[in-house]
Structure formats: structure tokens, C-alpha cells
mmCIF file of C-alpha atoms in Angstrom:
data_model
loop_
_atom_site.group_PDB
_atom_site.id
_atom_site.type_symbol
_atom_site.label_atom_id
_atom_site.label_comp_id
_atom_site.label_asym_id
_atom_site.label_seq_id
_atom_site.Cartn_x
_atom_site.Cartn_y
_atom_site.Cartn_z
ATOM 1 C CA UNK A 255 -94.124 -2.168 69.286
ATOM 2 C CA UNK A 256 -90.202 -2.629 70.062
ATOM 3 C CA UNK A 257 -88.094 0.296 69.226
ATOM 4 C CA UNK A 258 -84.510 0.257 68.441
ATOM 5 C CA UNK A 259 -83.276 3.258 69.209
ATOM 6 C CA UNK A 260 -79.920 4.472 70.177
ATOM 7 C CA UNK A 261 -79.212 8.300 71.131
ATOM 8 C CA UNK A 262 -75.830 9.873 71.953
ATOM 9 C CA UNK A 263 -74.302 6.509 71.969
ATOM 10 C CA UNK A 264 -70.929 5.871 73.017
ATOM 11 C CA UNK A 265 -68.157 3.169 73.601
ATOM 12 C CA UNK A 266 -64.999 3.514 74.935
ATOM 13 C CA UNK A 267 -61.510 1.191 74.643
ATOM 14 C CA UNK A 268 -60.288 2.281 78.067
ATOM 15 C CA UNK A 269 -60.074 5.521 78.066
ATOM 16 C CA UNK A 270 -60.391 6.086 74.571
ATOM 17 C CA UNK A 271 -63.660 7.204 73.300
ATOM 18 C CA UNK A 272 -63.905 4.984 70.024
ATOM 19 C CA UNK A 273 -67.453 5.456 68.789
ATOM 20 C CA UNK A 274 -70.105 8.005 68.693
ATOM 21 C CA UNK A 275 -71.396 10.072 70.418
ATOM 22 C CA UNK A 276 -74.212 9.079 67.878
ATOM 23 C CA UNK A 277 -77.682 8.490 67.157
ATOM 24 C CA UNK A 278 -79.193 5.597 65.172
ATOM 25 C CA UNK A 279 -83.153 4.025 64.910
ATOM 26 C CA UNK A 280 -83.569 0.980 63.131
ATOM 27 C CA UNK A 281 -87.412 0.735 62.021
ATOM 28 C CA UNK A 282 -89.514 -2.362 61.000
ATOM 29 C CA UNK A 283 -88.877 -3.225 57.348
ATOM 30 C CA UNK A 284 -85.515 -1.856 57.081
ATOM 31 C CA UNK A 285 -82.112 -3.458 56.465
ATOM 32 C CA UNK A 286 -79.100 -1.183 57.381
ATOM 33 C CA UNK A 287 -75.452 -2.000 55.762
ATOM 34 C CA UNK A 288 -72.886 -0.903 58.174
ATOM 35 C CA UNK A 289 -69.854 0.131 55.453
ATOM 36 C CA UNK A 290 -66.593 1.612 55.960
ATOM 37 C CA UNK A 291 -63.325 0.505 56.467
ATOM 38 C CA UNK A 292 -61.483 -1.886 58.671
ATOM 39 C CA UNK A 293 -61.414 0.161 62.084
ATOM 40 C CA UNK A 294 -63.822 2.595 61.585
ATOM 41 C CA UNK A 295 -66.046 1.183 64.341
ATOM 42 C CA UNK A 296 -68.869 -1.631 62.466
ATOM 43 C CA UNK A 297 -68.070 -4.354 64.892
ATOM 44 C CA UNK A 298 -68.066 -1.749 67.668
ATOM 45 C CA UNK A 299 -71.474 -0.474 66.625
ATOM 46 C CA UNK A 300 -72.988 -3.933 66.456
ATOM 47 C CA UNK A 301 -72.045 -4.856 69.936
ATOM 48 C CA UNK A 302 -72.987 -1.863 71.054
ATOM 49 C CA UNK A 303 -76.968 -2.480 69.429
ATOM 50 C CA UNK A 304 -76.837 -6.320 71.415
ATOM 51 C CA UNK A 305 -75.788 -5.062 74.664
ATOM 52 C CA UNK A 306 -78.457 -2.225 74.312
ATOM 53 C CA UNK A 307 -81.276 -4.335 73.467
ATOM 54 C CA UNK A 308 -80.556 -7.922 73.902
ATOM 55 C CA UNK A 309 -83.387 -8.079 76.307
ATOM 56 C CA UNK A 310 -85.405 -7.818 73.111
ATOM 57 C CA UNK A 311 -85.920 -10.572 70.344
ATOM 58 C CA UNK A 312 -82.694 -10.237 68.897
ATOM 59 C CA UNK A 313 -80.463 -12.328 67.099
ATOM 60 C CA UNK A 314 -76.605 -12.245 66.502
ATOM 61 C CA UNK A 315 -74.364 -13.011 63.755
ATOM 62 C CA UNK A 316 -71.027 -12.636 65.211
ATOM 63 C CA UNK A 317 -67.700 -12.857 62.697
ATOM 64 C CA UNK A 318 -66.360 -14.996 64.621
ATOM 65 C CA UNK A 319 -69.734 -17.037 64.271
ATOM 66 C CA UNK A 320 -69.763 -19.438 67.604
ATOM 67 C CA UNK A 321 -70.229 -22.238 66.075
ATOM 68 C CA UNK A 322 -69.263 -25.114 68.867
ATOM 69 C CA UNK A 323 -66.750 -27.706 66.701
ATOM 70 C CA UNK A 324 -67.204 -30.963 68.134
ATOM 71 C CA UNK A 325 -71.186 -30.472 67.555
ATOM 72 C CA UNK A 326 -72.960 -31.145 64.266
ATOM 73 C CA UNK A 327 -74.262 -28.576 61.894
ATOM 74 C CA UNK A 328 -77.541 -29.904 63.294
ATOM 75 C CA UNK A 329 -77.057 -29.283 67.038
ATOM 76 C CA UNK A 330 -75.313 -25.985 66.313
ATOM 77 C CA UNK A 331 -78.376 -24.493 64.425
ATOM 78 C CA UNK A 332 -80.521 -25.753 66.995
ATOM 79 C CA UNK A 333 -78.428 -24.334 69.356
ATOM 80 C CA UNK A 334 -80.600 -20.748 68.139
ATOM 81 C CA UNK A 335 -83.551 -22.173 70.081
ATOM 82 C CA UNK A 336 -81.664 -23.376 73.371
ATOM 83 C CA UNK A 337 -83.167 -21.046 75.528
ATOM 84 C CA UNK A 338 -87.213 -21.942 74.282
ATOM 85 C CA UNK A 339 -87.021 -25.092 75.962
ATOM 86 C CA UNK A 340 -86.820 -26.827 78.950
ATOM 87 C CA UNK A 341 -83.527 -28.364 79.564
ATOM 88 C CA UNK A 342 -83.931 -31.452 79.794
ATOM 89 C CA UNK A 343 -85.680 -31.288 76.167
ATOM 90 C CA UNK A 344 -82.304 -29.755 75.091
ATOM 91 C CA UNK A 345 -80.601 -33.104 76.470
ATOM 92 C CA UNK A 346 -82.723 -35.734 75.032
ATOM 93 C CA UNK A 347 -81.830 -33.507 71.723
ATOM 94 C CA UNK A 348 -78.289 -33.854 72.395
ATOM 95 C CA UNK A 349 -78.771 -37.733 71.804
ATOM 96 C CA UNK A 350 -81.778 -38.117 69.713
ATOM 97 C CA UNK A 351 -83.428 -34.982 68.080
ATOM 98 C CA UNK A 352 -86.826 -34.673 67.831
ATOM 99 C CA UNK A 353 -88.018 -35.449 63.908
ATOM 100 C CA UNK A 354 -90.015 -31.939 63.959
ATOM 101 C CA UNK A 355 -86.367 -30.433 64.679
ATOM 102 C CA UNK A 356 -84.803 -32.342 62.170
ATOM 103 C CA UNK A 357 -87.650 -31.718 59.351
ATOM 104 C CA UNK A 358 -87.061 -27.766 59.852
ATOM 105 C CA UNK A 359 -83.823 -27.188 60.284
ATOM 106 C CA UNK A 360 -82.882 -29.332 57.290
ATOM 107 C CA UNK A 361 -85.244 -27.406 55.553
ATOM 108 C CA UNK A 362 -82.993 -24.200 56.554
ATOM 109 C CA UNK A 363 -80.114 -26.081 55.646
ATOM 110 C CA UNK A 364 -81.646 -26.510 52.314
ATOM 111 C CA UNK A 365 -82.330 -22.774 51.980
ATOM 112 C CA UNK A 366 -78.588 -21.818 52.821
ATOM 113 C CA UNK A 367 -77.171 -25.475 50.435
ATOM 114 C CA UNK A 368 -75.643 -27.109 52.667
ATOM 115 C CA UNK A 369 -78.582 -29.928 53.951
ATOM 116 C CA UNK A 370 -76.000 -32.486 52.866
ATOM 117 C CA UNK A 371 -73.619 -31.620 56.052
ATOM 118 C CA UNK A 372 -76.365 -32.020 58.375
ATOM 119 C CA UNK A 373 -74.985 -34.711 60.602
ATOM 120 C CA UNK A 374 -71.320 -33.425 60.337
ATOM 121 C CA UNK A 375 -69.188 -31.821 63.299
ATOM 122 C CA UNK A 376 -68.312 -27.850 62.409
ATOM 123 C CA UNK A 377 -64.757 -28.490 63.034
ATOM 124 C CA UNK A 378 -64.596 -30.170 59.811
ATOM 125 C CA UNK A 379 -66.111 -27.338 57.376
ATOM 126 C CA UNK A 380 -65.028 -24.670 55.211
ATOM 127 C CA UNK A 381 -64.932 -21.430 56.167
ATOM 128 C CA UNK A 382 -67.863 -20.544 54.039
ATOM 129 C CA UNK A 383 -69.903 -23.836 55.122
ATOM 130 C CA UNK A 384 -69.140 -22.527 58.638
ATOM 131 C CA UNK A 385 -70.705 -19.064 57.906
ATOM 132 C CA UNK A 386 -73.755 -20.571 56.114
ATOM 133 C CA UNK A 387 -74.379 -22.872 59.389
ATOM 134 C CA UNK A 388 -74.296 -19.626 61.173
ATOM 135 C CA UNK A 389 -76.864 -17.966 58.756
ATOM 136 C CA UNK A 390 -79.327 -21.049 59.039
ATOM 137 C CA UNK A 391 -78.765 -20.696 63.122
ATOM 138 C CA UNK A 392 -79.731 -17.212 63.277
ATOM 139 C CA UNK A 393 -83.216 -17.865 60.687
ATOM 140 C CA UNK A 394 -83.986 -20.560 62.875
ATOM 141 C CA UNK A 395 -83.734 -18.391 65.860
ATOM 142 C CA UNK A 396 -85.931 -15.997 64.351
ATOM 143 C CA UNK A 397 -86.346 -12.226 66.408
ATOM 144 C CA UNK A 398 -87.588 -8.787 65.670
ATOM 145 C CA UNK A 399 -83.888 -7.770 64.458
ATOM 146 C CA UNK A 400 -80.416 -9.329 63.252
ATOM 147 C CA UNK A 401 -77.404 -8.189 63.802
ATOM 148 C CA UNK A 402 -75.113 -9.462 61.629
ATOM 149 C CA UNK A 403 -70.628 -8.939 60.760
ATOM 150 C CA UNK A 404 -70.099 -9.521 57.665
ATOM 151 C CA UNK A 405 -72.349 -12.580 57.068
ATOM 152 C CA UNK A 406 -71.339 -13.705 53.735
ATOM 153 C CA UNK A 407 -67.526 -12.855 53.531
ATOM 154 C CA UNK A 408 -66.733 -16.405 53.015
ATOM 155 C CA UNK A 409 -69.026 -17.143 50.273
ATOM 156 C CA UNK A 410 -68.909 -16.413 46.217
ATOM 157 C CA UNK A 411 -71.213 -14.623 44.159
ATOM 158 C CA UNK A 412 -74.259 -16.765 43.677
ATOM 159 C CA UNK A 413 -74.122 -18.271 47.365
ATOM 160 C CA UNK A 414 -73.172 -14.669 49.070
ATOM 161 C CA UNK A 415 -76.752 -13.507 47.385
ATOM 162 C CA UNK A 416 -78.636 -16.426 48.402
ATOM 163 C CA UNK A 417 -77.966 -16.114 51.463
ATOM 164 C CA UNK A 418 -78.574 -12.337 52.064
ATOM 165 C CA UNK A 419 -81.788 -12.776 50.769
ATOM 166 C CA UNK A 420 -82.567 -15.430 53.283
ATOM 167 C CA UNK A 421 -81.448 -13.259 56.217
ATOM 168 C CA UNK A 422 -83.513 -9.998 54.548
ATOM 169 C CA UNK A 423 -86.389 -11.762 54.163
ATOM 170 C CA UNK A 424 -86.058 -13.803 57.389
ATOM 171 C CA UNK A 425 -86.058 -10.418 59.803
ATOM 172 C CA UNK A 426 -88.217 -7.407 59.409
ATOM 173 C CA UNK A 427 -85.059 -5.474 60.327
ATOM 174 C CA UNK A 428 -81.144 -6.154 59.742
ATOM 175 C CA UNK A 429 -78.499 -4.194 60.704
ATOM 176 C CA UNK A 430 -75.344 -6.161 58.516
ATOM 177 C CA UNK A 431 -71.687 -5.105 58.609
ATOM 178 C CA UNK A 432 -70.547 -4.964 54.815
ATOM 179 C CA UNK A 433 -67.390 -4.616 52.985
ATOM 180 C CA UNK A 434 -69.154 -5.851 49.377
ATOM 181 C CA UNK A 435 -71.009 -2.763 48.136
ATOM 182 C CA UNK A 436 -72.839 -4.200 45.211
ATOM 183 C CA UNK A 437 -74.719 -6.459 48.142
ATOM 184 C CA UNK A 438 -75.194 -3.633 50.319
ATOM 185 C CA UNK A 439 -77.014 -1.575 47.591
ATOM 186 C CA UNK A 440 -78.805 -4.811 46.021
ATOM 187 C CA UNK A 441 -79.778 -5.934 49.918
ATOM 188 C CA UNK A 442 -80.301 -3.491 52.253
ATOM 189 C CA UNK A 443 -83.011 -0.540 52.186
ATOM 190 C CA UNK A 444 -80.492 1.721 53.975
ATOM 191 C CA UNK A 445 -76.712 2.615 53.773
ATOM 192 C CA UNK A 446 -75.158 4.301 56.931
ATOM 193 C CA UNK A 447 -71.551 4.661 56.595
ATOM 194 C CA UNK A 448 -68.587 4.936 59.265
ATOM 195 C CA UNK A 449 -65.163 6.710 59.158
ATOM 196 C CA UNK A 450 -63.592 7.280 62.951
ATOM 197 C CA UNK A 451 -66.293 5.837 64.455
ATOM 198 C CA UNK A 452 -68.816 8.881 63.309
ATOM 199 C CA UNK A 453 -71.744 8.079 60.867
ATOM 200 C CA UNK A 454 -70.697 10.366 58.206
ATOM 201 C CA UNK A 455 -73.251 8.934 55.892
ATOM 202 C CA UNK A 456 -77.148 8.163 56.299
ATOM 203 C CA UNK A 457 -79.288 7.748 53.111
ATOM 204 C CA UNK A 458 -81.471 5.126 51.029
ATOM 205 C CA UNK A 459 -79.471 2.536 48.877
ATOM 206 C CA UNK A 460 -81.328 3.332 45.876
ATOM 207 C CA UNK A 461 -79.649 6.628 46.216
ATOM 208 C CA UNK A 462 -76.191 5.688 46.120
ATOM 209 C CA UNK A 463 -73.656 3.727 43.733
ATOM 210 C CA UNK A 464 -71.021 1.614 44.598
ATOM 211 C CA UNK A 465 -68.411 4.377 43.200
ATOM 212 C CA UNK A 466 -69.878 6.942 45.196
ATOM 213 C CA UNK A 467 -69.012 4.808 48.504
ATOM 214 C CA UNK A 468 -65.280 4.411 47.578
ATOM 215 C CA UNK A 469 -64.535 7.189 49.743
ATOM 216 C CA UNK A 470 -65.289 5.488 52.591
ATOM 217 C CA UNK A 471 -62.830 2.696 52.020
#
């Protein structure tokens, strides 16, 4: 079985030590919520986890996303799947999809409501229809683990929850950069918290409240 394991990590700006040294496993069936504030070292973490173990099946949810503008939402989800096929199969798709890739990525696009924009370029979304072409893009891609800054940021109440349910039930692991508690603690299994880039906090969401993780912020 894959193990995600980091011990005694560390990353550096320079010459300035700006995480760790720490110590993190991520095991099957659990979904970690990165918290703490701006700067206390979530997106550093997360980029520390792909460069460790993108060798194994995982996916990434950058904040920036990646999404390629002058492409449709269609291309750019299928975009998750580049690298399982041959490229000239990639080409042909660039012109004229296949209808097995249209019929399940729509169907992801359905999931994440927004099936409607299938055929349009990126460059002309929302912010949050960017982020939930992103989320369909990284279920389609599918992996072992998901890495994921702040995934739903752009998106209100009822759409932010749809959403992390799709990406918690689509991975048997997550490791998600949060700044909305109540999601963390409805979402994840698992709360470890940042301040400096040190964990100073490691425990089980149904052990925590949202006021108890003020302190972090």
C-alpha cells in the first residue's frame, strides 16, 4: 500500500528555514484541514507533500488553479487525464472529443453545477465557476490523495459544501488548506493546525469547535 509519510520535513526561502522541521502521515480514509493563518506555512506544506510524492497517484488543487483560458471547461477537466493517453488521442480530443469523454465529464460537471458551461473558454468565468472547473478536473483525475488550497474560497454556502463533499468522497485521503472552520470540522476527519510554520495542533475534528480554533487565526 502507498504511504504518505513525511518525517523531519523542511523547506527553506533562501536561507530562511520557513517550515518544519516536522512530521506528518496521511492514512487511507482520512481528510486533513490545513488551518491557520495567512503565512503560517499551508501552501508551503502542500507543495512540500507534491514534490515528496508526486511520483505517486496524486492529484493537485493549486489556488491559483491552472486552468488554461483560451480552452473550454471541457478540455481543461480533461486536461486531469492528459498523461493516460497516447498523444495523439489527446489531439484528436483537442478537435473532436470522444462521446465517452464528453458523457463523464459532463456528468462531473453536473456534480460540481456547472454542466451548462461545458463548451465555454475559462477566461470567461467567475472566479467561483473557475474553482469548481478545477474541482471537477481533479475528481476526474482521480489518485490515492488530493492536495488541495483552499478549494472552495470562491464559492457560497450551499455550493462551498457540495463541493467538499465531492472532493471527500472522491479521494480516500485529502489534505485541504482551509480558512472556513465550520467546513473543516463538518469535512475533514482530522484538523492539524499551523502557526510559524510548526504544527502546533494535531487532533480529530469531532474534538474541536470552531471557537476553540480562533487562536490560530
Amino acid at each position: 500500500m502507498t504511504r504518505f509519510t513525511l518525517t523531519d520535513a523542511e523547506a527553506y526561502y533562501g536561507a530562511t528555514r520557513v517550515l518544519g522541521p516536522l512530521s506528518l502521515s496521511v492514512g487511507e480514509g482520512e481528510h486533513i484541514a490545513l488551518i491557520g493563518k495567512s503565512g503560517a506555512g499551508k501552501s508551503t506544506l502542500l507543495s512540500l507533500m507534491y514534490d515528496r510524492w508526486r511520483e505517486q497517484p496524486v492529484a493537485l488543487m493549486p489556488q491559483a488553479l491552472g486552468l488554461v483560458d483560451t480552452l473550454s471547461v471541457f478540455h481543461n477537466v480533461y486536461m486531469g487525464r492528459l498523461d493516460r493517453h497516447r498523444w495523439w488521442r489527446n489531439l484528436v480530443t483537442l478537435a473532436k472529443p470522444w462521446r465517452r469523454d464528453i458523457n463523464e465529464i459532463t456528468a462531473l460537471l453536473e456534480d460540481v453545477g456547472i454542466a451548462e458551461k461545458r463548451w465555454t473558454p475559462c477566461g470567461e468565468l467567475s472566479g467561483g465557476q473557475r474553482q469548481r472547473v478545477a474541482a471537477a478536473r481533479v475528481l476526474y483525475q482521480q489518485g490515492e490523495l488530493l492536495l488541495a488550497d483552499e478549494p472552495v474560497s470562491a464559492l457560497d454556502g450551499p455550493q462551498a459544501s457540495a463541493v467538499m463533499a465531492k472532493l471527500t468522497q472522491g479521494y480516500p485521503r485529502t489534505v485541504l488548506a482551509m480558512h472556513d472552520l465550520e467546513l473543516a470540522l463538518a469535512f475533514c476527519t482530522r484538523v492539524v493546525g499551523l502557526q510559524g510554520g510548526a504544527v502546533v495542533l494535531d487532533a480529530p475534528s469531532k474534538t474541536l469547535t470552531s471557537a476553540a480554533l480562533q487562536d490560530l487565526y
